[in-house]
PDB file of C-alpha atoms in Angstrom:
ATOM      1  CA  THR A 529       0.000   0.000   0.000  1.00  0.00           C
ATOM      2  CA  GLN A 530       1.326   3.406  -0.963  1.00  0.00           C
ATOM      3  CA  LEU A 531       1.543   5.928   1.877  1.00  0.00           C
ATOM      4  CA  LEU A 532       2.263   9.645   1.983  1.00  0.00           C
ATOM      5  CA  GLU A 533       3.723  11.157   5.137  1.00  0.00           C
ATOM      6  CA  GLN A 534       3.831  14.890   5.662  1.00  0.00           C
ATOM      7  CA  SER A 535       6.037  16.886   7.989  1.00  0.00           C
ATOM      8  CA  PRO A 536       5.796  18.850  10.063  1.00  0.00           C
ATOM      9  CA  GLN A 537       2.314  18.052  11.312  1.00  0.00           C
ATOM     10  CA  PHE A 538       1.847  21.547  12.778  1.00  0.00           C
ATOM     11  CA  LEU A 539       3.637  24.813  12.098  1.00  0.00           C
ATOM     12  CA  SER A 540       3.083  28.206  13.688  1.00  0.00           C
ATOM     13  CA  ILE A 541       5.201  31.062  12.361  1.00  0.00           C
ATOM     14  CA  GLN A 542       5.309  34.840  12.249  1.00  0.00           C
ATOM     15  CA  GLU A 543       4.316  36.813   9.178  1.00  0.00           C
ATOM     16  CA  GLY A 544       7.275  37.284   6.849  1.00  0.00           C
ATOM     17  CA  GLU A 545       9.053  34.041   7.736  1.00  0.00           C
ATOM     18  CA  ASN A 546       9.865  31.310   5.226  1.00  0.00           C
ATOM     19  CA  LEU A 547       8.834  27.683   5.647  1.00  0.00           C
ATOM     20  CA  THR A 548       9.025  24.307   3.923  1.00  0.00           C
ATOM     21  CA  VAL A 549       6.538  21.450   4.127  1.00  0.00           C
ATOM     22  CA  TYR A 550       7.518  17.940   3.083  1.00  0.00           C
ATOM     23  CA  CYS A 551       5.580  15.042   1.567  1.00  0.00           C
ATOM     24  CA  ASN A 552       7.448  11.723   1.555  1.00  0.00           C
ATOM     25  CA  SER A 553       6.822   8.173   0.428  1.00  0.00           C
ATOM     26  CA  SER A 554       8.760   4.963  -0.036  1.00  0.00           C
ATOM     27  CA  SER A 555       6.788   4.399  -3.261  1.00  0.00           C
ATOM     28  CA  VAL A 556       7.059   6.030  -6.665  1.00  0.00           C
ATOM     29  CA  PHE A 557       4.147   8.227  -7.704  1.00  0.00           C
ATOM     30  CA  SER A 558       3.310   9.159 -11.291  1.00  0.00           C
ATOM     31  CA  SER A 559       2.343  12.606 -10.030  1.00  0.00           C
ATOM     32  CA  LEU A 560       1.651  14.473  -6.809  1.00  0.00           C
ATOM     33  CA  GLN A 561      -0.871  17.158  -6.051  1.00  0.00           C
ATOM     34  CA  TRP A 562      -0.890  19.839  -3.350  1.00  0.00           C
ATOM     35  CA  TYR A 563      -4.136  21.133  -1.881  1.00  0.00           C
ATOM     36  CA  ARG A 564      -4.930  23.857   0.639  1.00  0.00           C
ATOM     37  CA  GLN A 565      -7.958  23.559   2.868  1.00  0.00           C
ATOM     38  CA  GLU A 566      -9.392  26.455   4.841  1.00  0.00           C
ATOM     39  CA  PRO A 567     -11.727  25.979   7.826  1.00  0.00           C
ATOM     40  CA  GLY A 568     -15.244  24.998   6.822  1.00  0.00           C
ATOM     41  CA  GLU A 569     -14.332  24.341   3.210  1.00  0.00           C
ATOM     42  CA  GLY A 570     -13.165  21.507   1.014  1.00  0.00           C
ATOM     43  CA  PRO A 571      -9.578  21.216  -0.235  1.00  0.00           C
ATOM     44  CA  VAL A 572      -8.644  23.307  -3.272  1.00  0.00           C
ATOM     45  CA  LEU A 573      -5.930  22.259  -5.694  1.00  0.00           C
ATOM     46  CA  LEU A 574      -2.787  24.421  -5.723  1.00  0.00           C
ATOM     47  CA  VAL A 575      -0.598  22.504  -8.154  1.00  0.00           C
ATOM     48  CA  THR A 576       0.123  19.152  -9.782  1.00  0.00           C
ATOM     49  CA  VAL A 577       3.733  18.047 -10.346  1.00  0.00           C
ATOM     50  CA  VAL A 578       4.304  15.317 -12.896  1.00  0.00           C
ATOM     51  CA  THR A 579       7.967  15.127 -13.911  1.00  0.00           C
ATOM     52  CA  GLY A 580      10.787  14.079 -11.564  1.00  0.00           C
ATOM     53  CA  GLY A 581      12.803  17.156 -10.565  1.00  0.00           C
ATOM     54  CA  GLU A 582      10.034  19.496 -11.671  1.00  0.00           C
ATOM     55  CA  VAL A 583       9.747  22.878  -9.957  1.00  0.00           C
ATOM     56  CA  LYS A 584       6.575  24.942 -10.156  1.00  0.00           C
ATOM     57  CA  LYS A 585       5.973  28.393  -8.737  1.00  0.00           C
ATOM     58  CA  LEU A 586       2.684  29.927  -7.704  1.00  0.00           C
ATOM     59  CA  LYS A 587       3.413  33.479  -6.529  1.00  0.00           C
ATOM     60  CA  ARG A 588       5.241  33.003  -3.174  1.00  0.00           C
ATOM     61  CA  LEU A 589       4.769  29.211  -3.216  1.00  0.00           C
ATOM     62  CA  THR A 590       7.388  26.936  -4.785  1.00  0.00           C
ATOM     63  CA  PHE A 591       6.656  23.250  -5.332  1.00  0.00           C
ATOM     64  CA  GLN A 592       9.254  20.622  -6.138  1.00  0.00           C
ATOM     65  CA  PHE A 593       8.889  16.985  -7.169  1.00  0.00           C
ATOM     66  CA  GLY A 594      11.790  14.749  -6.197  1.00  0.00           C
ATOM     67  CA  ASP A 595      14.000  13.296  -8.915  1.00  0.00           C
ATOM     68  CA  ALA A 596      12.873   9.764  -8.002  1.00  0.00           C
ATOM     69  CA  ARG A 597       9.203  10.864  -7.766  1.00  0.00           C
ATOM     70  CA  LYS A 598       8.960   9.614  -4.188  1.00  0.00           C
ATOM     71  CA  ASP A 599       8.743  12.973  -2.461  1.00  0.00           C
ATOM     72  CA  SER A 600       7.695  16.569  -2.869  1.00  0.00           C
ATOM     73  CA  SER A 601       8.133  19.829  -1.021  1.00  0.00           C
ATOM     74  CA  LEU A 602       6.246  23.089  -0.705  1.00  0.00           C
ATOM     75  CA  HIS A 603       8.233  26.211   0.158  1.00  0.00           C
ATOM     76  CA  ILE A 604       6.478  29.432   1.124  1.00  0.00           C
ATOM     77  CA  THR A 605       8.451  32.667   1.014  1.00  0.00           C
ATOM     78  CA  ALA A 606       7.477  35.561   3.283  1.00  0.00           C
ATOM     79  CA  ALA A 607       4.415  33.850   4.713  1.00  0.00           C
ATOM     80  CA  GLN A 608       1.256  35.895   5.189  1.00  0.00           C
ATOM     81  CA  PRO A 609      -1.790  35.308   7.442  1.00  0.00           C
ATOM     82  CA  GLY A 610      -3.755  34.417   4.316  1.00  0.00           C
ATOM     83  CA  ASP A 611      -1.518  31.342   3.917  1.00  0.00           C
ATOM     84  CA  THR A 612      -3.034  29.852   7.085  1.00  0.00           C
ATOM     85  CA  GLY A 613      -4.697  26.511   6.453  1.00  0.00           C
ATOM     86  CA  LEU A 614      -4.261  22.762   6.135  1.00  0.00           C
ATOM     87  CA  TYR A 615      -1.888  21.710   3.348  1.00  0.00           C
ATOM     88  CA  LEU A 616      -2.425  18.252   1.898  1.00  0.00           C
ATOM     89  CA  CYS A 617      -0.411  16.311  -0.646  1.00  0.00           C
ATOM     90  CA  ALA A 618      -2.096  13.587  -2.679  1.00  0.00           C
ATOM     91  CA  GLY A 619      -1.144  11.116  -5.347  1.00  0.00           C
ATOM     92  CA  PRO A 620      -2.839   8.503  -7.521  1.00  0.00           C
ATOM     93  CA  ASP A 621      -2.794   4.962  -6.141  1.00  0.00           C
ATOM     94  CA  SER A 622      -0.919   2.998  -8.789  1.00  0.00           C
ATOM     95  CA  GLY A 623      -3.128   0.787 -10.936  1.00  0.00           C
ATOM     96  CA  THR A 624      -6.376   2.164  -9.518  1.00  0.00           C
ATOM     97  CA  TYR A 625      -8.546   5.249  -9.890  1.00  0.00           C
ATOM     98  CA  LYS A 626      -8.097   6.103  -6.215  1.00  0.00           C
ATOM     99  CA  TYR A 627      -6.072   8.890  -4.628  1.00  0.00           C
ATOM    100  CA  ILE A 628      -3.939   8.664  -1.525  1.00  0.00           C
ATOM    101  CA  PHE A 629      -3.806  11.688   0.750  1.00  0.00           C
ATOM    102  CA  GLY A 630      -1.019  12.656   3.084  1.00  0.00           C
ATOM    103  CA  THR A 631      -1.522  13.230   6.785  1.00  0.00           C
ATOM    104  CA  GLY A 632      -1.573  17.009   6.330  1.00  0.00           C
ATOM    105  CA  THR A 633       0.374  20.012   7.657  1.00  0.00           C
ATOM    106  CA  ARG A 634      -1.604  22.575   9.605  1.00  0.00           C
ATOM    107  CA  LEU A 635      -0.025  26.031   9.120  1.00  0.00           C
ATOM    108  CA  LYS A 636      -0.811  29.105  11.165  1.00  0.00           C
ATOM    109  CA  VAL A 637       0.752  32.424  10.206  1.00  0.00           C
ATOM    110  CA  LEU A 638       0.578  35.051  12.913  1.00  0.00           C
ATOM    111  CA  ALA A 639       0.321  38.757  12.036  1.00  0.00           C
TER     112      ALA A 639
ATOM    113  CA  ASN B 919     -21.044  27.529 -11.770  1.00  0.00           C
ATOM    114  CA  ALA B 920     -21.993  25.256  -8.849  1.00  0.00           C
ATOM    115  CA  GLY B 921     -19.263  22.562  -9.101  1.00  0.00           C
ATOM    116  CA  VAL B 922     -19.766  19.942  -6.367  1.00  0.00           C
ATOM    117  CA  THR B 923     -22.713  20.508  -4.041  1.00  0.00           C
ATOM    118  CA  GLN B 924     -23.177  18.633  -0.771  1.00  0.00           C
ATOM    119  CA  THR B 925     -26.249  18.604   1.450  1.00  0.00           C
ATOM    120  CA  PRO B 926     -26.875  18.913   4.313  1.00  0.00           C
ATOM    121  CA  LYS B 927     -24.007  21.050   5.682  1.00  0.00           C
ATOM    122  CA  PHE B 928     -24.582  19.951   9.274  1.00  0.00           C
ATOM    123  CA  ARG B 929     -26.470  17.087  10.878  1.00  0.00           C
ATOM    124  CA  ILE B 930     -26.800  15.510  14.304  1.00  0.00           C
ATOM    125  CA  LEU B 931     -27.948  11.902  14.453  1.00  0.00           C
ATOM    126  CA  LYS B 932     -28.778   9.558  17.264  1.00  0.00           C
ATOM    127  CA  ILE B 933     -27.050   6.181  17.464  1.00  0.00           C
ATOM    128  CA  GLY B 934     -28.828   3.685  15.210  1.00  0.00           C
ATOM    129  CA  GLN B 935     -30.497   6.263  12.959  1.00  0.00           C
ATOM    130  CA  SER B 936     -30.014   6.279   9.212  1.00  0.00           C
ATOM    131  CA  MET B 937     -29.396   9.084   6.770  1.00  0.00           C
ATOM    132  CA  THR B 938     -28.234   9.866   3.265  1.00  0.00           C
ATOM    133  CA  LEU B 939     -25.588  12.451   2.474  1.00  0.00           C
ATOM    134  CA  GLN B 940     -26.252  13.976  -0.921  1.00  0.00           C
ATOM    135  CA  CYS B 941     -23.609  14.903  -3.488  1.00  0.00           C
ATOM    136  CA  THR B 942     -24.192  16.275  -6.974  1.00  0.00           C
ATOM    137  CA  GLN B 943     -21.830  17.722  -9.573  1.00  0.00           C
ATOM    138  CA  ASP B 944     -22.598  19.683 -12.727  1.00  0.00           C
ATOM    139  CA  MET B 945     -19.249  19.262 -14.498  1.00  0.00           C
ATOM    140  CA  ASN B 946     -20.066  15.966 -16.238  1.00  0.00           C
ATOM    141  CA  HIS B 947     -17.224  14.237 -14.395  1.00  0.00           C
ATOM    142  CA  ASN B 948     -17.160  10.458 -14.539  1.00  0.00           C
ATOM    143  CA  TYR B 949     -15.148   9.871 -11.362  1.00  0.00           C
ATOM    144  CA  MET B 950     -16.605  10.636  -7.943  1.00  0.00           C
ATOM    145  CA  TYR B 951     -15.328  10.001  -4.424  1.00  0.00           C
ATOM    146  CA  TRP B 952     -16.482  10.066  -0.820  1.00  0.00           C
ATOM    147  CA  TYR B 953     -13.933  10.849   1.901  1.00  0.00           C
ATOM    148  CA  ARG B 954     -14.140  11.321   5.634  1.00  0.00           C
ATOM    149  CA  GLN B 955     -11.883  13.679   7.546  1.00  0.00           C
ATOM    150  CA  ASP B 956     -11.476  13.224  11.263  1.00  0.00           C
ATOM    151  CA  PRO B 957     -10.256  16.168  13.392  1.00  0.00           C
ATOM    152  CA  GLY B 958      -6.692  17.193  12.539  1.00  0.00           C
ATOM    153  CA  MET B 959      -6.306  14.385  10.019  1.00  0.00           C
ATOM    154  CA  GLY B 960      -6.074  13.914   6.281  1.00  0.00           C
ATOM    155  CA  LEU B 961      -8.717  12.341   4.077  1.00  0.00           C
ATOM    156  CA  LYS B 962      -9.681   8.681   4.068  1.00  0.00           C
ATOM    157  CA  LEU B 963     -11.495   7.210   1.063  1.00  0.00           C
ATOM    158  CA  ILE B 964     -14.843   5.547   1.815  1.00  0.00           C
ATOM    159  CA  TYR B 965     -16.195   4.683  -1.656  1.00  0.00           C
ATOM    160  CA  TYR B 966     -15.624   5.790  -5.196  1.00  0.00           C
ATOM    161  CA  SER B 967     -17.262   5.483  -8.615  1.00  0.00           C
ATOM    162  CA  VAL B 968     -15.771   5.545 -12.106  1.00  0.00           C
ATOM    163  CA  GLY B 969     -19.105   6.059 -13.817  1.00  0.00           C
ATOM    164  CA  ALA B 970     -22.846   5.580 -13.578  1.00  0.00           C
ATOM    165  CA  GLY B 971     -23.680   2.121 -12.284  1.00  0.00           C
ATOM    166  CA  ILE B 972     -20.125   1.380 -11.092  1.00  0.00           C
ATOM    167  CA  THR B 973     -18.980   1.733  -7.483  1.00  0.00           C
ATOM    168  CA  ASP B 974     -16.127   0.290  -5.446  1.00  0.00           C
ATOM    169  CA  LYS B 975     -14.872   0.279  -1.870  1.00  0.00           C
ATOM    170  CA  GLY B 976     -12.143   2.521  -0.586  1.00  0.00           C
ATOM    171  CA  GLU B 977     -10.072   2.321   2.574  1.00  0.00           C
ATOM    172  CA  VAL B 978     -12.892   2.611   5.169  1.00  0.00           C
ATOM    173  CA  PRO B 979     -16.194   1.358   3.640  1.00  0.00           C
ATOM    174  CA  ASN B 980     -17.700  -0.436   6.656  1.00  0.00           C
ATOM    175  CA  GLY B 981     -20.994   1.080   7.796  1.00  0.00           C
ATOM    176  CA  TYR B 982     -21.583   2.927   4.519  1.00  0.00           C
ATOM    177  CA  ASN B 983     -23.255   2.279   1.181  1.00  0.00           C
ATOM    178  CA  VAL B 984     -23.325   4.206  -2.085  1.00  0.00           C
ATOM    179  CA  SER B 985     -25.126   4.211  -5.402  1.00  0.00           C
ATOM    180  CA  ARG B 986     -24.469   5.924  -8.731  1.00  0.00           C
ATOM    181  CA  SER B 987     -27.589   5.875 -10.862  1.00  0.00           C
ATOM    182  CA  THR B 988     -26.632   9.039 -12.791  1.00  0.00           C
ATOM    183  CA  THR B 989     -23.387  10.790 -13.709  1.00  0.00           C
ATOM    184  CA  GLU B 990     -24.353  13.791 -11.574  1.00  0.00           C
ATOM    185  CA  ASP B 991     -25.348  12.183  -8.254  1.00  0.00           C
ATOM    186  CA  PHE B 992     -23.381  10.055  -5.795  1.00  0.00           C
ATOM    187  CA  PRO B 993     -25.257   9.707  -2.473  1.00  0.00           C
ATOM    188  CA  LEU B 994     -23.659   8.152   0.626  1.00  0.00           C
ATOM    189  CA  ARG B 995     -25.899   6.162   2.951  1.00  0.00           C
ATOM    190  CA  LEU B 996     -25.338   5.465   6.658  1.00  0.00           C
ATOM    191  CA  GLU B 997     -27.640   2.664   7.734  1.00  0.00           C
ATOM    192  CA  LEU B 998     -27.019   2.351  11.494  1.00  0.00           C
ATOM    193  CA  ALA B 999     -25.177   5.424  12.729  1.00  0.00           C
ATOM    194  CA  ALA B1000     -22.410   4.830  15.263  1.00  0.00           C
ATOM    195  CA  PRO B1001     -20.341   7.365  17.273  1.00  0.00           C
ATOM    196  CA  SER B1002     -17.247   6.320  15.281  1.00  0.00           C
ATOM    197  CA  GLN B1003     -18.894   7.825  12.196  1.00  0.00           C
ATOM    198  CA  THR B1004     -18.762  11.320  13.655  1.00  0.00           C
ATOM    199  CA  SER B1005     -16.660  13.157  11.086  1.00  0.00           C
ATOM    200  CA  VAL B1006     -16.662  15.642   8.236  1.00  0.00           C
ATOM    201  CA  TYR B1007     -17.600  14.034   4.934  1.00  0.00           C
ATOM    202  CA  PHE B1008     -16.340  15.351   1.620  1.00  0.00           C
ATOM    203  CA  CYS B1009     -17.481  14.453  -1.856  1.00  0.00           C
ATOM    204  CA  ALA B1010     -15.157  15.052  -4.807  1.00  0.00           C
ATOM    205  CA  SER B1011     -15.265  14.625  -8.555  1.00  0.00           C
ATOM    206  CA  VAL B1012     -12.587  14.326 -11.227  1.00  0.00           C
ATOM    207  CA  LEU B1013     -12.805  14.660 -14.994  1.00  0.00           C
ATOM    208  CA  GLY B1014     -10.376  11.894 -15.949  1.00  0.00           C
ATOM    209  CA  GLY B1015      -8.747   8.828 -14.445  1.00  0.00           C
ATOM    210  CA  ASP B1016      -5.067   9.488 -15.236  1.00  0.00           C
ATOM    211  CA  GLY B1017      -4.298  10.770 -11.731  1.00  0.00           C
ATOM    212  CA  ASN B1018      -3.194  14.188 -12.986  1.00  0.00           C
ATOM    213  CA  GLN B1019      -6.587  15.837 -13.009  1.00  0.00           C
ATOM    214  CA  PRO B1020      -7.619  18.079 -10.094  1.00  0.00           C
ATOM    215  CA  GLN B1021     -10.183  16.783  -7.654  1.00  0.00           C
ATOM    216  CA  HIS B1022     -13.058  19.205  -7.128  1.00  0.00           C
ATOM    217  CA  PHE B1023     -14.424  19.080  -3.600  1.00  0.00           C
ATOM    218  CA  GLY B1024     -17.693  20.105  -2.048  1.00  0.00           C
ATOM    219  CA  ASP B1025     -17.736  22.095   1.185  1.00  0.00           C
ATOM    220  CA  GLY B1026     -18.457  19.030   3.289  1.00  0.00           C
ATOM    221  CA  THR B1027     -21.131  17.666   5.603  1.00  0.00           C
ATOM    222  CA  ARG B1028     -20.380  17.871   9.323  1.00  0.00           C
ATOM    223  CA  LEU B1029     -21.977  14.887  10.992  1.00  0.00           C
ATOM    224  CA  SER B1030     -22.226  14.203  14.728  1.00  0.00           C
ATOM    225  CA  ILE B1031     -23.538  10.930  16.114  1.00  0.00           C
ATOM    226  CA  LEU B1032     -24.708  11.150  19.728  1.00  0.00           C
TER     227      LEU B1032
END
């Protein structure tokens, strides 16, 4: 069974600080997705990374897919209170139409 | 542009009661999913469907049933509610099955079993 582990589980930082969230697996994934979930809402897709070594940028967010496609990271530069939320990574379960979700990283950015 | 719509948003049930959580999408997506999210946790797959008339179990299907009579609707049924089913339930839909398509989520149903 493929698993996705995220670290850290919780993160509380001051506005303006940088942070990195990790999503790791012992299995190879064909792609990985990152979602952000705000309180009372469903997750919303931020990005999908497909190619090993791929780097994608979304304003102050930088996403990287590991060369071996077993891990991914999300780096936020100069965090803002609006970045507060639950960050989830997810990947397709090989050979099925199911998705596996990571354990999540709950980020709080203090003004 | 409604996307994925879930009803009700909140519900309190007594142990042993039954209910159906509704999910409908207007994007003509073939693939639909039901997840539960326990406090502070990620998402666990309950059931999924790859098209009308086709459903399959996910990671935690016990105590739940689903049906998919149309492309748009994917209701989740709890037959005998138990306290362990207290959770937030999310329905999602996806256009394609290649794993690279974004999942579109509803806003969830918050269910408490007392």
